[in-house]
Short mmCIF file of C-alpha atoms (C1' of nucleotides) in Angstrom, two decimals:
data_model
loop_
_atom_site.label_atom_id
_atom_site.label_comp_id
_atom_site.label_asym_id
_atom_site.label_seq_id
_atom_site.Cartn_x
_atom_site.Cartn_y
_atom_site.Cartn_z
CA MET A 22 172.16 77.62 117.66
CA ALA A 23 170.93 74.00 117.72
CA SER A 24 169.54 73.03 114.39
CA THR A 25 167.00 70.69 115.99
CA ARG A 26 164.26 71.62 118.39
CA PRO A 27 165.32 71.98 122.03
CA ASN A 28 164.62 68.91 124.10
CA ILE A 29 162.88 69.38 127.46
CA LEU A 30 162.57 66.75 130.17
CA VAL A 31 159.41 67.11 132.26
CA ILE A 32 159.55 65.45 135.70
CA GLU A 33 156.05 65.51 137.14
CA ASP A 34 154.01 62.81 138.87
CA ASP A 35 150.52 64.22 138.32
CA PRO A 36 149.27 62.90 134.92
CA PRO A 37 146.92 65.80 134.04
CA ILE A 38 149.57 68.44 134.68
CA ARG A 39 152.11 66.34 132.78
CA ARG A 40 149.78 66.12 129.79
CA PHE A 41 149.13 69.83 129.99
CA LEU A 42 152.83 70.66 130.03
CA ARG A 43 153.54 68.29 127.15
CA ALA A 44 150.81 69.92 125.06
CA SER A 45 151.95 73.46 125.85
CA LEU A 46 155.60 72.74 125.12
CA SER A 47 155.07 70.64 122.02
CA SER A 48 153.00 73.37 120.42
CA HIS A 49 155.79 75.87 121.03
CA ASP A 50 158.52 74.09 119.15
CA PHE A 51 160.00 71.93 121.90
CA ASP A 52 160.62 68.19 121.98
CA VAL A 53 159.33 66.71 125.22
CA GLN A 54 160.45 63.74 127.30
CA GLU A 55 158.41 62.78 130.35
CA ALA A 56 159.13 61.05 133.63
CA PRO A 57 156.64 60.50 136.45
CA GLY A 58 159.31 60.03 139.12
CA GLY A 59 162.87 60.90 140.08
CA LYS A 60 164.36 57.46 139.41
CA GLU A 61 163.17 57.28 135.82
CA ALA A 62 164.07 60.92 135.31
CA LEU A 63 167.70 60.48 136.35
CA LYS A 64 168.03 57.39 134.16
CA LEU A 65 166.47 59.16 131.18
CA ALA A 66 168.66 62.21 131.69
CA THR A 67 171.88 60.17 131.48
CA GLN A 68 170.69 58.17 128.47
CA GLN A 69 169.59 61.19 126.48
CA PRO A 70 170.62 64.44 128.15
CA PRO A 71 167.93 67.09 127.60
CA ASP A 72 168.60 70.76 126.92
CA LEU A 73 166.44 71.78 129.89
CA VAL A 74 164.66 70.17 132.82
CA ILE A 75 161.31 71.10 134.32
CA LEU A 76 161.02 69.54 137.75
CA ASP A 77 158.13 69.23 140.16
CA LEU A 78 159.57 69.13 143.67
CA GLY A 79 156.76 67.00 145.11
CA LEU A 80 157.70 63.63 143.72
CA PRO A 81 156.55 60.38 145.33
CA ASP A 82 159.80 58.38 145.12
CA VAL A 83 162.77 60.74 145.57
CA ASP A 84 163.13 64.14 147.24
CA GLY A 85 163.14 66.88 144.65
CA LEU A 86 166.24 68.52 146.09
CA GLU A 87 168.04 65.21 145.78
CA VAL A 88 167.15 65.07 142.08
CA ILE A 89 168.69 68.51 141.59
CA ARG A 90 171.87 67.50 143.39
CA GLN A 91 172.18 64.25 141.44
CA LEU A 92 171.81 66.06 138.14
CA ARG A 93 174.27 68.74 139.16
CA GLN A 94 176.89 66.08 139.87
CA TRP A 95 177.55 65.95 136.18
CA ALA A 96 175.19 68.19 134.23
CA THR A 97 174.84 71.93 133.78
CA MET A 98 171.64 72.20 131.73
CA PRO A 99 169.04 74.63 133.16
CA ILE A 100 166.64 73.27 135.76
CA ILE A 101 163.33 75.08 136.28
CA ILE A 102 161.40 74.13 139.40
CA VAL A 103 157.62 73.96 139.35
CA SER A 104 156.11 73.48 142.78
CA ALA A 105 152.95 73.85 144.80
CA ARG A 106 155.02 74.93 147.79
CA GLY A 107 155.69 78.66 147.69
CA GLN A 108 157.52 79.04 150.99
CA GLU A 109 160.63 81.17 150.77
CA LYS A 110 162.82 78.54 152.40
CA ASP A 111 161.78 75.99 149.78
CA LYS A 112 162.74 78.36 147.00
CA VAL A 113 166.09 79.23 148.56
CA ALA A 114 166.91 75.57 149.15
CA ALA A 115 166.12 74.60 145.57
CA LEU A 116 167.96 77.54 144.00
CA ASP A 117 171.03 76.96 146.16
CA ALA A 118 170.98 73.25 145.36
CA GLY A 119 171.52 74.16 141.72
CA ALA A 120 168.12 75.05 140.25
CA ASP A 121 167.99 78.03 137.91
CA ASP A 122 164.42 79.20 138.41
CA TYR A 123 161.41 78.51 140.59
CA LEU A 124 157.74 78.89 139.68
CA THR A 125 154.92 78.47 142.17
CA LYS A 126 151.73 76.78 141.06
CA PRO A 127 149.46 77.98 139.69
CA PHE A 128 151.45 79.76 137.00
CA GLY A 129 150.68 80.95 133.50
CA VAL A 130 152.00 79.11 130.47
CA GLY A 131 153.18 82.38 129.03
CA GLU A 132 155.44 83.01 131.99
CA LEU A 133 156.79 79.46 131.95
CA LEU A 134 157.63 79.77 128.27
CA ALA A 135 159.29 83.14 128.82
CA ARG A 136 161.42 81.72 131.63
CA ILE A 137 162.34 78.75 129.44
CA ARG A 138 163.49 81.18 126.78
CA VAL A 139 165.63 82.98 129.36
CA ALA A 140 167.16 79.73 130.56
CA LEU A 141 167.95 78.51 127.04
CA ARG A 142 169.42 81.90 126.20
CA HIS A 143 171.93 81.34 129.01
CA ALA A 144 172.55 77.74 128.08
CA VAL A 145 173.31 78.42 124.43
CA THR A 146 176.02 80.86 125.31
CA LEU A 147 177.84 78.53 127.61
CA ALA A 148 177.18 75.17 125.98
CA ALA A 149 178.93 76.48 122.89
CA GLY A 150 182.28 75.66 124.43
CA ARG A 151 181.92 72.44 126.30
CA GLY A 152 180.20 69.37 124.99
CA GLU A 153 179.35 68.03 128.37
CA SER A 154 178.66 64.42 129.13
CA SER A 155 178.20 62.34 132.22
CA GLN A 156 181.40 60.45 131.48
CA PHE A 157 185.04 61.34 131.36
CA ARG A 158 187.67 59.12 129.78
CA VAL A 159 191.38 59.28 129.26
CA GLY A 160 193.47 56.19 128.63
CA GLN A 161 192.55 53.52 131.14
CA LEU A 162 190.91 56.02 133.46
CA HIS A 163 187.15 56.25 133.35
CA VAL A 164 185.06 58.54 135.56
CA ASP A 165 181.29 58.13 135.54
CA LEU A 166 179.98 61.37 137.04
CA ALA A 167 176.32 60.33 137.00
CA ALA A 168 176.95 57.02 138.79
CA ARG A 169 179.74 58.52 140.91
CA ARG A 170 182.09 55.69 140.00
CA VAL A 171 185.72 55.56 138.97
CA LEU A 172 187.20 52.74 136.92
CA VAL A 173 190.80 51.98 136.05
CA ALA A 174 191.23 49.33 133.37
CA GLU A 175 187.57 48.29 133.84
CA ALA A 176 188.09 47.70 137.56
CA GLU A 177 186.27 49.89 140.05
CA VAL A 178 188.43 51.99 142.36
CA HIS A 179 187.14 53.24 145.69
CA LEU A 180 187.75 56.93 146.37
CA THR A 181 187.07 58.92 149.52
CA PRO A 182 184.83 62.00 149.17
CA ILE A 183 187.72 64.45 148.96
CA GLU A 184 189.67 62.28 146.54
CA TYR A 185 186.58 62.10 144.33
CA LYS A 186 185.93 65.82 144.44
CA LEU A 187 189.55 66.52 143.61
CA LEU A 188 189.53 64.15 140.65
CA THR A 189 186.24 65.45 139.24
CA THR A 190 187.38 69.05 139.59
CA LEU A 191 190.48 68.22 137.58
CA ALA A 192 188.37 66.28 135.06
CA HIS A 193 186.03 69.23 134.63
CA TYR A 194 188.96 71.28 133.36
CA ALA A 195 190.85 68.39 131.78
CA GLY A 196 194.00 69.44 129.99
CA LYS A 197 194.18 72.77 131.80
CA VAL A 198 196.46 73.58 134.68
CA LEU A 199 194.59 74.38 137.87
CA THR A 200 196.44 76.40 140.49
CA HIS A 201 196.91 75.17 144.03
CA ARG A 202 194.76 78.02 145.27
CA PHE A 203 191.90 77.22 142.91
CA LEU A 204 191.87 73.52 143.74
CA LEU A 205 191.95 74.17 147.46
CA LYS A 206 189.10 76.67 147.18
CA GLU A 207 187.07 74.32 145.04
CA VAL A 208 187.59 71.13 147.01
CA TRP A 209 188.12 72.20 150.63
CA GLY A 210 186.57 75.67 150.62
CA PRO A 211 187.86 79.24 150.51
CA THR A 212 189.41 79.18 153.98
CA TYR A 213 191.95 76.51 152.98
CA SER A 214 193.54 78.49 150.14
CA ASP A 215 197.08 78.19 151.46
CA GLN A 216 197.12 74.65 152.82
CA THR A 217 199.08 73.38 149.84
CA HIS A 218 200.33 70.33 151.71
CA TYR A 219 196.78 68.92 151.66
CA LEU A 220 197.04 68.83 147.89
CA ARG A 221 200.34 67.01 147.93
CA ILE A 222 198.98 64.35 150.23
CA PHE A 223 195.72 63.77 148.38
CA MET A 224 197.40 63.80 145.00
CA ALA A 225 199.71 61.11 146.30
CA ASN A 226 196.70 59.10 147.49
CA LEU A 227 194.92 59.50 144.16
CA ARG A 228 198.01 58.48 142.22
CA ARG A 229 198.46 55.39 144.36
CA LYS A 230 194.92 54.35 143.42
CA ILE A 231 194.84 55.43 139.79
CA GLU A 232 198.31 55.39 138.30
CA SER A 233 200.07 52.16 137.38
CA ASP A 234 203.39 53.80 138.25
CA PRO A 235 202.65 56.52 140.81
CA ALA A 236 206.23 57.79 140.69
CA ARG A 237 205.88 58.51 136.96
CA PRO A 238 202.26 59.61 136.63
CA ARG A 239 200.44 59.46 133.32
CA TYR A 240 197.18 61.17 134.25
CA LEU A 241 197.72 63.33 137.31
CA LEU A 242 200.47 65.68 136.26
CA THR A 243 202.39 68.17 138.39
CA GLU A 244 203.13 71.69 137.25
CA GLN A 245 205.86 72.73 139.64
CA GLY A 246 205.22 75.98 141.43
CA VAL A 247 201.81 76.35 139.84
CA GLY A 248 199.39 73.48 140.35
CA TYR A 249 198.16 70.25 138.79
CA ARG A 250 196.64 69.11 135.53
CA LEU A 251 194.71 66.06 134.40
CA ALA A 252 195.91 64.78 131.04
CA GLU A 253 193.46 64.56 128.18
CA GLU A 254 193.64 62.45 125.02
CA MET B 11 186.62 83.74 140.93
CA ALA B 12 186.58 87.48 141.35
CA SER B 13 188.73 88.35 144.30
CA THR B 14 186.68 91.44 145.17
CA ARG B 15 183.08 91.68 146.30
CA PRO B 16 180.50 91.61 143.51
CA ASN B 17 179.14 95.04 142.63
CA ILE B 18 175.34 95.45 142.34
CA LEU B 19 173.54 98.43 140.83
CA VAL B 20 170.13 99.09 142.42
CA ILE B 21 167.72 101.13 140.26
CA GLU B 22 164.75 102.09 142.41
CA ASP B 23 162.92 105.39 142.84
CA ASP B 24 161.32 104.77 146.23
CA PRO B 25 163.87 105.87 148.90
CA PRO B 26 162.76 103.53 151.73
CA ILE B 27 162.92 100.46 149.50
CA ARG B 28 166.25 101.62 148.11
CA ARG B 29 167.67 101.99 151.61
CA PHE B 30 166.31 98.60 152.54
CA LEU B 31 167.90 96.93 149.53
CA ARG B 32 171.21 98.66 150.16
CA ALA B 33 171.25 97.46 153.75
CA SER B 34 170.32 93.90 152.86
CA LEU B 35 172.89 93.62 150.09
CA SER B 36 175.73 95.35 151.91
CA SER B 37 175.39 92.99 154.83
CA HIS B 38 175.69 90.00 152.50
CA ASP B 39 179.06 90.81 151.00
CA PHE B 40 177.99 92.89 148.02
CA ASP B 41 179.11 96.36 147.01
CA VAL B 42 176.10 98.53 146.18
CA GLN B 43 175.61 101.42 143.77
CA GLU B 44 172.26 103.24 143.73
CA ALA B 45 170.27 105.19 141.17
CA PRO B 46 166.81 106.65 141.69
CA GLY B 47 166.00 106.85 137.98
CA GLY B 48 166.76 105.36 134.58
CA LYS B 49 168.86 108.24 133.31
CA GLU B 50 171.30 108.20 136.20
CA ALA B 51 171.33 104.41 136.15
CA LEU B 52 172.39 104.14 132.53
CA LYS B 53 175.08 106.75 133.07
CA LEU B 54 176.37 104.99 136.18
CA ALA B 55 176.36 101.61 134.45
CA THR B 56 178.62 102.85 131.66
CA GLN B 57 180.98 104.62 134.02
CA GLN B 58 181.41 101.70 136.36
CA PRO B 59 179.78 98.56 134.96
CA PRO B 60 178.29 96.51 137.80
CA ASP B 61 178.33 92.72 138.04
CA LEU B 62 174.54 92.64 138.36
CA VAL B 63 171.56 95.00 138.09
CA ILE B 64 168.42 95.09 140.21
CA LEU B 65 165.78 97.13 138.41
CA ASP B 66 162.39 98.42 139.51
CA LEU B 67 160.18 98.66 136.44
CA GLY B 68 158.07 101.55 137.77
CA LEU B 69 160.51 104.40 137.31
CA PRO B 70 159.33 108.02 136.98
CA ASP B 71 161.58 109.18 134.15
CA VAL B 72 162.15 106.28 131.74
CA ASP B 73 160.15 103.14 130.98
CA GLY B 74 161.68 100.11 132.68
CA LEU B 75 161.63 98.03 129.51
CA GLU B 76 163.56 100.77 127.78
CA VAL B 77 166.25 100.60 130.48
CA ILE B 78 166.61 96.86 129.87
CA ARG B 79 166.94 97.37 126.13
CA GLN B 80 169.49 100.15 126.55
CA LEU B 81 171.62 98.03 128.84
CA ARG B 82 171.42 95.02 126.56
CA GLN B 83 172.77 97.10 123.70
CA TRP B 84 176.23 96.66 125.11
CA ALA B 85 176.13 94.74 128.40
CA THR B 86 175.51 91.13 129.35
CA MET B 87 175.49 91.31 133.13
CA PRO B 88 172.41 89.73 134.81
CA ILE B 89 169.36 91.96 135.27
CA ILE B 90 166.85 91.07 137.97
CA ILE B 91 163.49 92.85 137.81
CA VAL B 92 161.69 93.87 140.97
CA SER B 93 158.19 95.15 140.35
CA ALA B 94 154.83 95.81 141.96
CA ARG B 95 153.08 94.67 138.80
CA GLY B 96 152.59 90.92 138.76
CA GLN B 97 150.66 90.58 135.52
CA GLU B 98 151.90 87.78 133.30
CA LYS B 99 152.22 90.04 130.25
CA ASP B 100 154.52 92.37 132.21
CA LYS B 101 156.77 89.49 133.19
CA VAL B 102 156.91 88.07 129.67
CA ALA B 103 157.69 91.48 128.21
CA ALA B 104 160.53 92.11 130.66
CA LEU B 105 162.06 88.65 130.32
CA ASP B 106 161.91 88.79 126.53
CA ALA B 107 163.42 92.26 126.54
CA GLY B 108 166.52 90.78 128.12
CA ALA B 109 165.87 90.51 131.87
CA ASP B 110 167.09 87.36 133.59
CA ASP B 111 164.62 87.12 136.45
CA TYR B 112 161.44 88.80 137.70
CA LEU B 113 160.30 89.16 141.31
CA THR B 114 156.92 90.53 142.31
CA LYS B 115 156.67 92.79 145.36
CA PRO B 116 156.39 92.01 148.13
CA PHE B 117 159.21 89.47 148.12
CA GLY B 118 161.49 88.02 150.78
CA VAL B 119 165.10 89.11 151.06
CA GLY B 120 166.14 85.48 151.23
CA GLU B 121 164.63 84.74 147.86
CA LEU B 122 166.17 87.83 146.29
CA LEU B 123 169.59 86.84 147.59
CA ALA B 124 169.17 83.28 146.35
CA ARG B 125 168.21 84.52 142.88
CA ILE B 126 171.20 86.87 142.90
CA ARG B 127 173.44 83.89 143.67
CA VAL B 128 171.91 81.98 140.74
CA ALA B 129 172.45 84.91 138.38
CA LEU B 130 176.08 85.39 139.44
CA ARG B 131 176.67 81.65 139.11
CA HIS B 132 175.62 81.94 135.47
CA ALA B 133 177.78 84.97 134.89
CA VAL B 134 180.91 83.18 136.14
CA THR B 135 180.29 80.12 133.97
CA LEU B 136 179.65 82.33 130.98
CA ALA B 137 182.87 84.22 131.43
CA ALA B 138 184.79 80.98 131.74
CA GLY B 139 183.29 79.68 128.51
CA ARG B 140 184.22 82.75 126.52
CA GLY B 141 187.83 83.03 127.61
CA GLU B 142 189.06 79.88 125.91
CA SER B 143 190.32 81.32 122.67
CA SER B 144 193.40 82.70 124.42
CA GLN B 145 196.12 81.33 122.23
CA PHE B 146 199.25 82.71 120.66
CA ARG B 147 200.92 81.42 117.53
CA VAL B 148 203.96 82.31 115.52
CA GLY B 149 205.63 79.88 113.14
CA GLN B 150 206.11 76.56 114.92
CA LEU B 151 205.65 78.14 118.33
CA HIS B 152 202.26 77.75 119.95
CA VAL B 153 201.33 79.04 123.41
CA ASP B 154 198.02 77.94 124.90
CA LEU B 155 197.38 80.43 127.68
CA ALA B 156 194.19 78.77 128.94
CA ALA B 157 195.85 75.38 129.40
CA ARG B 158 199.20 76.93 130.28
CA ARG B 159 201.01 74.83 127.72
CA VAL B 160 203.69 75.52 125.15
CA LEU B 161 204.12 73.55 121.94
CA VAL B 162 206.93 73.64 119.41
CA ALA B 163 206.18 71.79 116.19
CA GLU B 164 203.21 70.08 117.88
CA ALA B 165 205.45 68.70 120.63
CA GLU B 166 204.91 69.87 124.21
CA VAL B 167 207.78 71.74 125.82
CA HIS B 168 208.10 71.95 129.56
CA LEU B 169 208.80 75.40 130.97
CA THR B 170 209.54 76.47 134.53
CA PRO B 171 207.32 79.16 136.08
CA ILE B 172 209.73 81.99 135.34
CA GLU B 173 210.42 80.81 131.82
CA TYR B 174 206.69 80.65 131.18
CA LYS B 175 206.04 84.08 132.64
CA LEU B 176 208.83 85.54 130.57
CA LEU B 177 207.55 83.99 127.36
CA THR B 178 203.93 85.02 127.92
CA THR B 179 204.99 88.56 128.77
CA LEU B 180 206.84 88.77 125.48
CA ALA B 181 203.89 87.17 123.68
CA HIS B 182 201.52 89.69 125.18
CA TYR B 183 203.45 92.45 123.42
CA ALA B 184 204.47 90.37 120.42
CA GLY B 185 206.42 92.30 117.83
CA LYS B 186 207.26 95.09 120.23
CA VAL B 187 210.57 95.59 121.98
CA LEU B 188 210.41 95.27 125.74
CA THR B 189 213.18 96.88 127.78
CA HIS B 190 215.29 94.92 130.25
CA ARG B 191 213.87 97.00 133.07
CA PHE B 192 210.27 96.33 132.04
CA LEU B 193 210.73 92.58 131.68
CA LEU B 194 212.50 92.30 135.03
CA LYS B 195 209.75 94.28 136.75
CA GLU B 196 207.03 92.24 135.08
CA VAL B 197 208.51 88.78 135.63
CA TRP B 198 210.57 88.98 138.81
CA GLY B 199 209.05 92.02 140.48
CA PRO B 200 209.99 95.68 140.91
CA THR B 201 212.97 95.00 143.20
CA TYR B 202 214.89 93.15 140.47
CA SER B 203 214.94 96.00 137.93
CA ASP B 204 218.71 95.98 137.49
CA GLN B 205 219.49 92.26 137.56
CA THR B 206 219.93 92.14 133.79
CA HIS B 207 222.03 88.99 133.95
CA TYR B 208 218.90 87.07 135.02
CA LEU B 209 217.39 87.95 131.67
CA ARG B 210 220.42 86.70 129.75
CA ILE B 211 220.33 83.39 131.56
CA PHE B 212 216.62 82.77 131.20
CA MET B 213 216.55 83.89 127.59
CA ALA B 214 219.27 81.34 126.92
CA ASN B 215 217.20 78.66 128.68
CA LEU B 216 214.10 79.57 126.69
CA ARG B 217 215.98 79.55 123.41
CA ARG B 218 217.47 76.16 124.16
CA LYS B 219 213.94 74.80 124.61
CA ILE B 220 212.14 76.67 121.85
CA GLU B 221 214.54 77.55 119.05
CA SER B 222 215.79 74.94 116.61
CA ASP B 223 219.07 76.85 116.37
CA PRO B 224 219.51 78.74 119.65
CA ALA B 225 222.56 80.57 118.36
CA ARG B 226 220.51 82.10 115.53
CA PRO B 227 217.11 82.68 117.15
CA ARG B 228 213.98 82.98 115.05
CA TYR B 229 211.46 83.87 117.75
CA LEU B 230 213.29 85.32 120.73
CA LEU B 231 215.15 88.27 119.31
CA THR B 232 217.73 90.48 120.98
CA GLU B 233 217.65 94.25 120.63
CA GLN B 234 221.16 95.24 121.60
CA GLY B 235 221.34 97.70 124.43
CA VAL B 236 217.56 97.89 124.73
CA GLY B 237 215.82 94.63 125.46
CA TYR B 238 214.11 91.69 123.77
CA ARG B 239 211.31 91.12 121.32
CA LEU B 240 209.19 88.16 120.31
CA ALA B 241 208.74 87.88 116.55
CA GLU B 242 205.24 87.94 115.11
CA GLU B 243 203.94 86.67 111.77
"C1'" DG C 1 180.94 52.80 173.59
"C1'" DT C 2 183.73 50.68 170.09
"C1'" DC C 3 185.43 50.19 165.65
"C1'" DA C 4 186.52 51.48 160.94
"C1'" DA C 5 187.16 54.95 157.63
"C1'" DT C 6 188.62 59.34 156.67
"C1'" DC C 7 190.76 63.64 157.42
"C1'" DT C 8 194.45 66.36 159.67
"C1'" DT C 9 198.95 67.07 161.33
"C1'" DT C 10 203.92 66.38 161.45
"C1'" DA C 11 208.31 65.15 159.58
"C1'" DC C 12 211.91 64.40 156.18
"C1'" DG C 13 214.51 63.03 151.80
"C1'" DG C 14 214.89 64.10 147.08
"C1'" DA C 15 213.95 66.62 142.92
"C1'" DA C 16 213.17 70.81 140.34
"C1'" DT C 17 214.03 75.46 140.18
"C1'" DC C 18 216.25 79.69 141.10
"C1'" DT C 19 220.48 82.19 142.26
"C1'" DT C 20 225.20 82.93 142.07
"C1'" DT C 21 229.65 82.77 139.98
"C1'" DA C 22 232.63 82.31 136.19
"C1'" DC C 23 234.30 82.65 131.51
"C1'" DG C 24 234.48 83.38 126.36
"C1'" DC C 25 232.83 85.89 122.36
"C1'" DC C 26 231.69 89.84 119.77
"C1'" DT C 27 231.34 94.75 118.66
"C1'" DC C 28 232.72 99.30 118.75
"C1'" DA C 29 235.20 103.43 120.26
"C1'" DC C 30 239.62 105.26 120.83
"C1'" DG D 14 245.29 96.82 118.42
"C1'" DT D 15 243.03 96.81 122.56
"C1'" DG D 16 240.07 97.31 126.26
"C1'" DA D 17 235.34 97.95 127.94
"C1'" DG D 18 230.66 96.84 127.85
"C1'" DG D 19 226.93 93.97 126.39
"C1'" DC D 20 225.65 89.40 125.47
"C1'" DG D 21 225.48 84.13 125.54
"C1'" DT D 22 226.70 79.83 127.86
"C1'" DA D 23 227.99 76.62 131.43
"C1'" DA D 24 227.97 74.74 135.89
"C1'" DA D 25 228.00 74.72 140.91
"C1'" DG D 26 225.52 76.23 145.16
"C1'" DA D 27 221.27 77.49 147.63
"C1'" DT D 28 216.52 77.32 148.10
"C1'" DT D 29 212.05 76.21 147.38
"C1'" DC D 30 208.76 72.82 146.17
"C1'" DC D 31 207.05 68.16 145.93
"C1'" DG D 32 206.19 63.19 147.24
"C1'" DT D 33 205.82 59.88 150.84
"C1'" DA D 34 205.20 57.75 155.26
"C1'" DA D 35 203.15 57.51 159.56
"C1'" DA D 36 201.04 58.99 163.76
"C1'" DG D 37 197.16 61.59 165.86
"C1'" DA D 38 192.30 63.47 165.63
"C1'" DT D 39 187.76 63.33 163.96
"C1'" DT D 40 183.66 61.48 162.18
"C1'" DG D 41 180.03 58.23 161.39
"C1'" DA D 42 178.05 53.38 161.74
"C1'" DC D 43 176.52 49.80 164.50
#
DNA sequence: GTCAATCTTTACGGAATCTTTACGCCTCAC
DNA sequence: GTGAGGCGTAAAGATTCCGTAAAGATTGAC
């Protein structure tokens, strides 16, 4: 699909293994970015989002699971874990945090490449629709998913966790109407599906913080009897 | 997204393992279908396509790789391989044939479940990406079913829930005449089958919003004594 | 243990929508 | 011609849905 070579970000602190991965990937038609630690990796990923991430869980600076969660705040590209720890609970934790695959060292290059092909196969099909980015903009409203910040007219606005989740869920489907039920499931969890008054209250809170005239909203729009919608350009 | 429990097809010839998988999956909110061989499996899969397939490569009747290829001829649901053979070339062959994951026996149930969750996660995202070309057009009228929006001459028109349901029902059968009874059942529910005056009122409302000359409708056409019809190109 | 921030619960006025009622027009059979 | 049935339109009444405020409960930080 992509006319250029797929770009892979390798997050690995051990220099020999990093070199080895770079060599293996480069010779199989991939572009490679490298990061020795989680901090650099997250920065790199926002600056130039890769098509796939290979992540060693045993990083010196940040917990590997935390790197997964940070990336998943805004990105959907495949994440393949490469780890010395082969305990089942480690695998389950990583996969549930948002990783797509988990290889235990030592592993063969052939298998890694095959699993990369599988992951990219998935990614191509779904990336076709949405050109994802770590930012969302509409009018004066600016949501930075990677930094977890919300700006209105260049001024930062503080949101509570639920307010933030609600706004980002709407932003993820910007322009589309999301039903009450769906929003409640997504933000509060499946057991809250019929607590529609929660939505009314938190939408009011969000509007007070984001809209210049909360009574006549420009971004957070109501679809009576159905749900809510975030305006897009 | 799916309101019912995900359905998993287990293809495994060894009865104890099959029983074990059934028990593990059933107790974790999955519906399970079983097949002891490739032939039955392929037949079952066409009759009642599962949401995910767990496949043992060492089947007595058909080669496991062949089962993958057969399924991939028409289906895209995730396939997770479960095999006693852990050779790298086996894994690569299966993954490249179209499998999505490969576990080597013995494996933990926790890991299998986690990898199932990953695979289903992908499947949901994929489905969401595909279903975005759901639009209807005729003349100046444009209905965007995904965003739940209606445009007339590029300008958005606000519709109430019932108006919208009525319009989309007509659009779904564009060009065909729908009887009063059918529309009432579809939009209001089966108990309203003889409230034909509702239809007159809401058709008038719709025309006022959509037609440039409501008295001489171009899109929402009346079929005297029968019902209504939405014009198509 | 206290305090601050957030989430949950309760209550109510107003707006949007649906339902009901009413009336005029047209067509067609007799 | 005329009266009945089907249709379109208007407007008032009833109901549901939404926005807002504020008090109570919970959580986490120090």
